[in-house]
Coordinates of C-alpha atoms and ligand atoms in Angstrom, one line a residue:
M1 CA -30.8 -80.9 -12.5
F2 CA -29.0 -77.5 -12.6
Q3 CA -25.7 -76.0 -11.6
A4 CA -25.3 -73.7 -8.6
L5 CA -22.5 -72.2 -6.5
V6 CA -23.1 -73.6 -3.1
L7 CA -21.6 -72.3 0.2
R8 CA -21.1 -74.8 3.0
Q9 CA -19.4 -74.3 6.4
Q10 CA -16.6 -76.5 7.6
D11 CA -14.7 -75.8 10.8
K12 CA -16.0 -72.2 10.9
S13 CA -14.7 -71.5 7.4
T14 CA -16.9 -71.0 4.3
L15 CA -16.3 -73.4 1.3
A16 CA -17.7 -72.5 -2.1
A17 CA -18.1 -75.1 -4.9
V18 CA -20.2 -75.6 -8.0
E19 CA -22.7 -78.4 -7.4
S20 CA -25.6 -80.0 -9.3
L21 CA -28.9 -79.5 -7.6
D22 CA -32.4 -80.8 -8.1
E23 CA -35.3 -78.3 -8.6
S24 CA -37.0 -79.9 -5.6
Q25 CA -34.2 -78.5 -3.4
L26 CA -35.1 -74.9 -4.3
P27 CA -36.5 -72.9 -1.4
D28 CA -40.2 -71.9 -1.2
G29 CA -41.5 -69.0 -3.4
E30 CA -44.2 -68.2 -5.9
V31 CA -42.0 -67.8 -9.0
T32 CA -39.3 -70.1 -10.4
V33 CA -36.8 -68.4 -12.7
K34 CA -34.3 -69.7 -15.2
V35 CA -31.4 -67.4 -14.4
D36 CA -29.6 -65.9 -17.4
Y37 CA -27.1 -63.6 -15.6
S38 CA -26.1 -62.7 -12.1
S39 CA -23.2 -60.4 -11.0
I40 CA -20.6 -60.0 -8.4
N41 CA -21.0 -57.2 -5.9
Y42 CA -18.9 -56.4 -2.8
K43 CA -21.4 -58.1 -0.6
D44 CA -21.2 -61.3 -2.7
G45 CA -17.4 -61.1 -2.1
L46 CA -18.0 -60.9 1.7
A47 CA -20.5 -63.8 1.6
I48 CA -18.6 -66.2 -0.7
T49 CA -15.2 -65.8 1.1
G50 CA -16.9 -65.8 4.5
K51 CA -15.0 -62.7 5.4
G52 CA -18.1 -60.8 6.4
R53 CA -20.8 -62.4 8.5
I54 CA -23.3 -62.1 5.7
I55 CA -24.6 -65.7 5.7
R56 CA -25.9 -67.4 8.8
N57 CA -27.7 -70.5 7.4
F58 CA -25.8 -73.1 5.3
P59 CA -26.0 -74.5 2.7
M60 CA -26.6 -71.3 0.8
V61 CA -26.6 -70.3 -2.8
P62 CA -25.1 -66.8 -2.9
G63 CA -25.8 -64.1 -5.5
I64 CA -27.6 -60.9 -4.4
D65 CA -29.0 -60.2 -7.9
F66 CA -30.1 -62.0 -11.1
A67 CA -32.0 -61.5 -14.3
G68 CA -33.8 -64.4 -16.1
T69 CA -37.0 -65.9 -17.5
V70 CA -40.0 -67.1 -15.5
I71 CA -40.5 -70.9 -15.9
E72 CA -43.2 -71.4 -13.3
S73 CA -45.4 -69.0 -11.5
A74 CA -48.2 -69.2 -8.9
D75 CA -48.6 -65.4 -8.9
E76 CA -50.9 -63.7 -11.4
R77 CA -48.4 -60.8 -11.9
Y78 CA -45.9 -63.1 -13.6
Q79 CA -46.4 -65.6 -16.5
V80 CA -44.2 -68.2 -18.0
G81 CA -41.8 -66.5 -20.4
D82 CA -41.7 -63.1 -18.6
Q83 CA -38.3 -61.6 -18.2
V84 CA -37.6 -60.5 -14.7
V85 CA -34.9 -58.9 -12.5
L86 CA -34.2 -59.3 -8.8
T87 CA -31.9 -57.2 -6.6
G88 CA -31.7 -57.2 -2.8
W89 CA -34.4 -58.3 -0.3
G90 CA -31.8 -60.6 1.4
V91 CA -31.7 -62.9 -1.6
G92 CA -28.2 -64.5 -1.7
E93 CA -27.9 -63.8 2.1
N94 CA -30.8 -65.6 3.8
H95 CA -32.7 -67.0 0.7
W96 CA -31.0 -68.9 -2.1
G97 CA -29.7 -66.4 -4.7
G98 CA -28.8 -65.8 -8.3
L99 CA -25.5 -67.7 -8.7
A100 CA -27.4 -70.7 -10.0
Q101 CA -29.1 -71.7 -13.2
K102 CA -32.5 -71.6 -11.4
A103 CA -33.9 -69.6 -8.5
R104 CA -37.3 -69.6 -6.7
V105 CA -38.3 -66.4 -5.0
K106 CA -41.3 -64.4 -3.8
A107 CA -43.1 -62.5 -6.5
D108 CA -42.9 -59.3 -4.5
W109 CA -39.2 -59.3 -4.8
L110 CA -39.2 -59.3 -8.6
V111 CA -39.5 -56.4 -11.1
P112 CA -40.2 -56.8 -14.8
L113 CA -37.1 -56.3 -17.0
Q114 CA -37.1 -52.7 -17.9
A115 CA -38.1 -51.9 -21.6
G116 CA -35.0 -51.0 -23.5
L117 CA -32.7 -53.2 -21.5
T118 CA -31.6 -56.8 -22.2
S119 CA -31.3 -59.4 -19.5
E120 CA -27.5 -59.1 -19.8
Q121 CA -27.5 -55.3 -19.6
S122 CA -29.7 -55.3 -16.5
M123 CA -27.1 -57.4 -14.7
V124 CA -24.2 -55.2 -16.0
I125 CA -26.2 -52.6 -14.0
G126 CA -27.2 -55.0 -11.2
T127 CA -27.3 -54.0 -7.5
A128 CA -24.4 -51.7 -8.0
G129 CA -26.0 -49.7 -10.7
L130 CA -29.3 -49.5 -8.9
T131 CA -27.5 -48.2 -5.8
A132 CA -25.6 -45.7 -7.9
M133 CA -29.0 -44.4 -9.4
L134 CA -30.5 -44.2 -5.9
C135 CA -27.5 -42.1 -4.8
V136 CA -27.9 -39.8 -7.7
Q137 CA -31.6 -39.4 -7.0
A138 CA -30.8 -38.6 -3.3
L139 CA -28.5 -35.8 -4.4
Q140 CA -31.1 -34.5 -6.8
D141 CA -33.8 -34.6 -4.1
A142 CA -31.5 -32.7 -1.8
G143 CA -31.3 -29.9 -4.4
V144 CA -27.8 -30.5 -5.7
S145 CA -27.8 -29.4 -9.3
P146 CA -25.1 -29.3 -12.0
E147 CA -24.5 -25.5 -11.7
N148 CA -23.6 -25.9 -7.9
G149 CA -20.1 -27.2 -8.7
E150 CA -18.2 -30.5 -8.8
I151 CA -19.5 -33.8 -7.6
L152 CA -17.0 -36.2 -6.1
V153 CA -17.3 -40.0 -6.5
T154 CA -15.2 -42.2 -4.1
G155 CA -14.3 -45.8 -4.9
A156 CA -14.8 -44.6 -8.5
S157 CA -13.3 -47.7 -10.2
G158 CA -15.6 -50.1 -8.3
G159 CA -19.1 -51.3 -9.3
V160 CA -21.2 -48.6 -7.7
G161 CA -18.6 -45.8 -8.3
S162 CA -18.1 -46.5 -12.0
V163 CA -21.9 -46.4 -12.7
A164 CA -22.3 -43.3 -10.6
V165 CA -19.6 -41.5 -12.8
V166 CA -21.6 -42.4 -15.9
L167 CA -25.0 -41.4 -14.6
L168 CA -23.8 -38.0 -13.1
N169 CA -22.0 -37.2 -16.4
A170 CA -25.2 -38.1 -18.4
L171 CA -27.1 -35.6 -16.2
G172 CA -24.7 -32.8 -16.9
Y173 CA -22.8 -32.8 -13.6
R174 CA -19.0 -32.2 -13.5
V175 CA -17.6 -35.4 -12.0
V176 CA -14.4 -35.8 -10.1
A177 CA -13.4 -39.5 -9.6
A178 CA -11.3 -40.4 -6.5
T179 CA -9.5 -43.7 -6.9
G180 CA -6.6 -45.7 -5.4
R181 CA -5.7 -46.8 -8.9
V182 CA -5.1 -43.5 -10.8
E183 CA -2.4 -44.9 -13.1
E184 CA -4.4 -48.0 -14.1
N185 CA -7.9 -46.5 -14.3
E186 CA -7.6 -42.8 -15.2
P187 CA -8.2 -43.4 -19.0
L188 CA -11.3 -45.6 -18.3
L189 CA -12.8 -43.2 -15.7
K190 CA -12.4 -40.3 -18.1
R191 CA -14.1 -42.3 -20.9
L192 CA -16.9 -43.1 -18.5
G193 CA -17.4 -39.3 -17.9
A194 CA -15.1 -38.1 -15.1
E195 CA -13.7 -34.6 -15.8
R196 CA -10.9 -35.1 -13.4
V197 CA -9.4 -38.1 -11.6
I198 CA -7.7 -37.7 -8.2
D199 CA -5.7 -40.0 -6.0
R200 CA -7.5 -41.3 -2.9
A201 CA -4.2 -40.8 -1.1
E202 CA -5.2 -37.1 -1.0
F203 CA -7.8 -38.1 1.6
S204 CA -5.5 -40.2 3.8
D205 CA -4.5 -37.7 6.5
D206 CA -6.8 -37.2 9.4
P207 CA -9.8 -35.1 8.6
K208 CA -10.1 -31.7 10.2
P209 CA -13.7 -30.8 11.4
L210 CA -13.9 -28.3 8.5
E211 CA -11.6 -28.1 5.5
K212 CA -11.5 -26.0 2.2
Q213 CA -14.9 -26.4 0.5
F214 CA -14.5 -28.3 -2.8
W215 CA -17.6 -30.4 -3.5
A216 CA -21.2 -29.4 -4.3
G217 CA -22.1 -33.0 -3.6
A218 CA -20.5 -36.5 -3.3
I219 CA -21.4 -40.1 -3.7
D220 CA -19.4 -42.1 -1.2
T221 CA -18.9 -45.9 -1.5
V222 CA -16.1 -46.3 1.0
G223 CA -17.1 -44.8 4.4
S224 CA -14.7 -44.4 7.3
K225 CA -12.0 -41.6 7.3
M226 CA -12.5 -40.9 3.6
L227 CA -16.2 -40.1 4.1
A228 CA -15.3 -37.9 7.1
K229 CA -12.8 -36.0 4.9
V230 CA -15.4 -35.6 2.1
L231 CA -18.0 -34.2 4.6
A232 CA -15.4 -31.7 5.9
Q233 CA -14.7 -30.6 2.3
T234 CA -18.4 -30.3 1.2
Q235 CA -19.6 -26.8 0.2
Y236 CA -22.2 -24.8 2.2
N237 CA -25.7 -26.5 1.5
G238 CA -24.1 -29.5 -0.2
A239 CA -25.0 -33.1 0.3
V240 CA -23.2 -36.5 0.4
A241 CA -25.0 -39.7 -0.4
A242 CA -23.3 -42.6 1.5
C243 CA -23.9 -46.2 0.5
G244 CA -20.8 -48.2 1.2
L245 CA -18.1 -49.3 3.5
A246 CA -15.2 -50.5 1.4
Q247 CA -12.7 -48.6 3.7
G248 CA -14.6 -49.3 6.9
F249 CA -18.0 -48.9 8.7
D250 CA -16.8 -46.3 11.1
L251 CA -17.3 -42.6 10.6
P252 CA -14.8 -40.4 12.6
T253 CA -16.5 -37.1 11.9
T254 CA -17.8 -34.1 13.9
V255 CA -21.1 -32.2 13.7
M256 CA -19.3 -29.2 12.2
P257 CA -20.1 -29.7 8.5
F258 CA -23.8 -30.2 9.4
I259 CA -24.3 -27.3 11.8
L260 CA -22.0 -24.7 10.3
R261 CA -22.3 -25.5 6.6
N262 CA -25.8 -27.0 6.3
V263 CA -24.3 -30.2 4.8
S264 CA -26.6 -33.2 4.5
L265 CA -25.5 -36.8 4.9
L266 CA -28.0 -38.9 2.9
G267 CA -28.1 -42.7 3.7
V268 CA -28.8 -44.9 0.7
D269 CA -30.0 -48.5 0.9
S270 CA -31.0 -50.6 -2.2
V271 CA -31.8 -53.9 -0.4
M272 CA -35.2 -53.0 1.2
C273 CA -35.9 -50.1 -1.2
P274 CA -39.7 -50.0 -1.9
T275 CA -40.8 -51.3 -5.3
N276 CA -42.1 -47.9 -6.7
K277 CA -38.8 -46.3 -6.1
R278 CA -37.0 -49.3 -7.7
L279 CA -39.1 -49.1 -10.8
Q280 CA -38.4 -45.3 -11.1
A281 CA -34.7 -46.0 -10.7
W282 CA -34.7 -48.7 -13.4
Q283 CA -36.6 -46.4 -15.8
Q284 CA -33.9 -43.7 -15.3
L285 CA -31.1 -46.2 -15.7
A286 CA -32.5 -47.4 -19.0
K287 CA -32.8 -43.8 -20.2
L288 CA -29.5 -42.5 -19.0
L289 CA -26.9 -45.2 -19.6
P290 CA -25.5 -44.9 -23.1
A291 CA -24.8 -48.0 -25.3
S292 CA -21.1 -47.3 -25.0
Y293 CA -21.3 -47.9 -21.2
F294 CA -22.2 -51.5 -21.6
E295 CA -19.2 -52.1 -23.9
Q296 CA -16.7 -50.9 -21.4
S297 CA -18.3 -51.6 -18.1
G298 CA -16.3 -54.7 -17.0
Q299 CA -16.0 -58.4 -17.5
C300 CA -18.2 -61.5 -17.9
I301 CA -17.2 -64.8 -16.1
S302 CA -18.5 -68.3 -15.6
L303 CA -19.8 -69.7 -12.4
K304 CA -16.6 -71.6 -11.6
K305 CA -14.5 -68.4 -11.7
V306 CA -16.8 -66.7 -9.1
P307 CA -14.8 -67.7 -5.9
H308 CA -11.6 -66.2 -7.4
C309 CA -13.5 -63.0 -8.3
A310 CA -15.0 -62.8 -4.8
E311 CA -11.4 -62.7 -3.3
A312 CA -10.4 -60.1 -5.8
I313 CA -13.3 -57.7 -5.2
L314 CA -12.5 -57.6 -1.5
K315 CA -8.9 -56.7 -2.3
G316 CA -10.2 -53.7 -4.4
Q317 CA -8.7 -55.4 -7.5
V318 CA -11.9 -55.5 -9.6
T319 CA -12.6 -52.6 -12.0
G320 CA -16.2 -51.8 -13.0
R321 CA -18.8 -54.6 -13.0
T322 CA -18.5 -58.4 -13.2
L323 CA -21.2 -60.2 -14.9
V324 CA -21.8 -64.0 -14.4
K325 CA -23.3 -66.0 -17.2
L326 CA -25.3 -69.0 -16.0
Ligands
NDP1 P1 -16.3 -52.7 -5.5 O1 -15.3 -53.5 -4.7 O2 -16.6 -52.9 -6.9 O3 -15.9 -51.1 -5.3 C1 -15.4 -50.6 -4.1 C2 -14.2 -49.6 -4.5 O4 -13.8 -48.9 -3.3 C3 -13.0 -50.3 -5.0 O5 -13.0 -50.6 -6.4 C4 -11.9 -49.2 -4.7 O6 -12.0 -48.3 -5.7 C5 -12.5 -48.6 -3.4 N1 -11.8 -49.1 -2.2 C6 -11.5 -50.4 -1.9 N2 -10.9 -50.5 -0.8 C7 -10.7 -49.3 -0.3 C8 -10.1 -48.7 0.8 N3 -9.6 -49.5 1.8 N4 -10.2 -47.4 1.0 C9 -10.7 -46.6 0.0 N5 -11.3 -47.0 -1.1 C10 -11.3 -48.4 -1.2 O7 -17.7 -52.7 -4.6 P2 -19.2 -52.3 -5.0 O8 -19.1 -51.1 -5.9 O9 -20.0 -53.5 -5.3 O10 -19.7 -51.7 -3.6 C11 -19.1 -50.5 -3.0 C12 -19.6 -50.4 -1.6 O11 -21.0 -50.1 -1.6 C13 -19.4 -51.7 -0.7 O12 -19.1 -51.3 0.6 C14 -20.8 -52.3 -0.8 O13 -21.0 -53.1 0.4 C15 -21.7 -51.0 -0.8 N6 -23.0 -51.3 -1.4 C16 -24.1 -50.8 -0.7 C17 -25.3 -51.0 -1.2 C18 -26.5 -50.4 -0.5 O14 -27.6 -50.8 -0.8 N7 -26.3 -49.5 0.4 C19 -25.6 -51.7 -2.5 C20 -24.4 -52.1 -3.2 C21 -23.1 -51.9 -2.6 P3 -10.7 -47.5 -6.2 O15 -9.7 -48.5 -6.6 O16 -11.2 -46.7 -7.4 O17 -10.2 -46.6 -5.1

């Protein structure tokens, strides 16, 4: 028997409770993993509270990422005792996920734990950190380099945003962190590597098609009006990597930044990201994140505290990353 957070649906609302399950109840898959750590991402918040239509089949074990040790494998790439990491691929959405002491998944969805990282560190990074790395790589691929000017990170106190600040700083970029919690989080954001911290209220009036050019590039985790404003403020030849929708999934912009300033909008998805690109991103994460990052990255909670944390992340009340110890 093992413990898992199980989501069930009653009268169209989602109920989350810790239950004891039997290994025979696990879904099909080639590799069974003893999960050491999972984490809470914004999408987990949507799934666990039922506020986003993330889960369609109940009962479901949520948790879009995990790190652990192989205890059974029918795939020659993985042996008992191997340490592995999983992010994305719809796990925790339509296949039982990482908020459980055991998980059974397809071998194709796993990557070996990156040398130089512990299981715990890999989940401090988690889906959020992988996504931040993919955003940074998208900016680099678009030719945005440190000498071009400042890089803006929106939703900077959040999981993706906070790792993006650390990674950009490690690569020599000058980072400006935009947050709705300046008073509370400015010292932390500066310690993580932001040169300046600005209030997201500065982005609250309606965006004009083109505004004063501030940003050589940006990583946007919030979408909606804020992304539209960032695009209007991006310098000639700049690029914006967009990965999130914490403010909304709409984008009330115009073509002006694209056709008059050669600005690029770069879409970033980590869920279906091909394995080669994932492995490259994990290598970079292990290389770039300093030991000090893991000490100040966030909090570690137990399985029974997860539903409370799921509510908090949707209210924008969580700072940095939340690790779950199984
Ligand atoms: P978090 O909740 O940790 O971070 C989101 C941050 O956005 C908050 O901390 C807050 O930062 C800011 N924010 C919240 N509400 C608003 C609002 N109404 N307007 C403006 N800013 C707001 O979430 P994650 O970091 O886990 O995820 C961030 C986004 O990225 C989510 O939308 C998530 O779905 C998406 N995502 C996408 C992935 C992909 O593959 N494309 C993978 C992972 C995440 P502050 O207080 O500093 O302003």
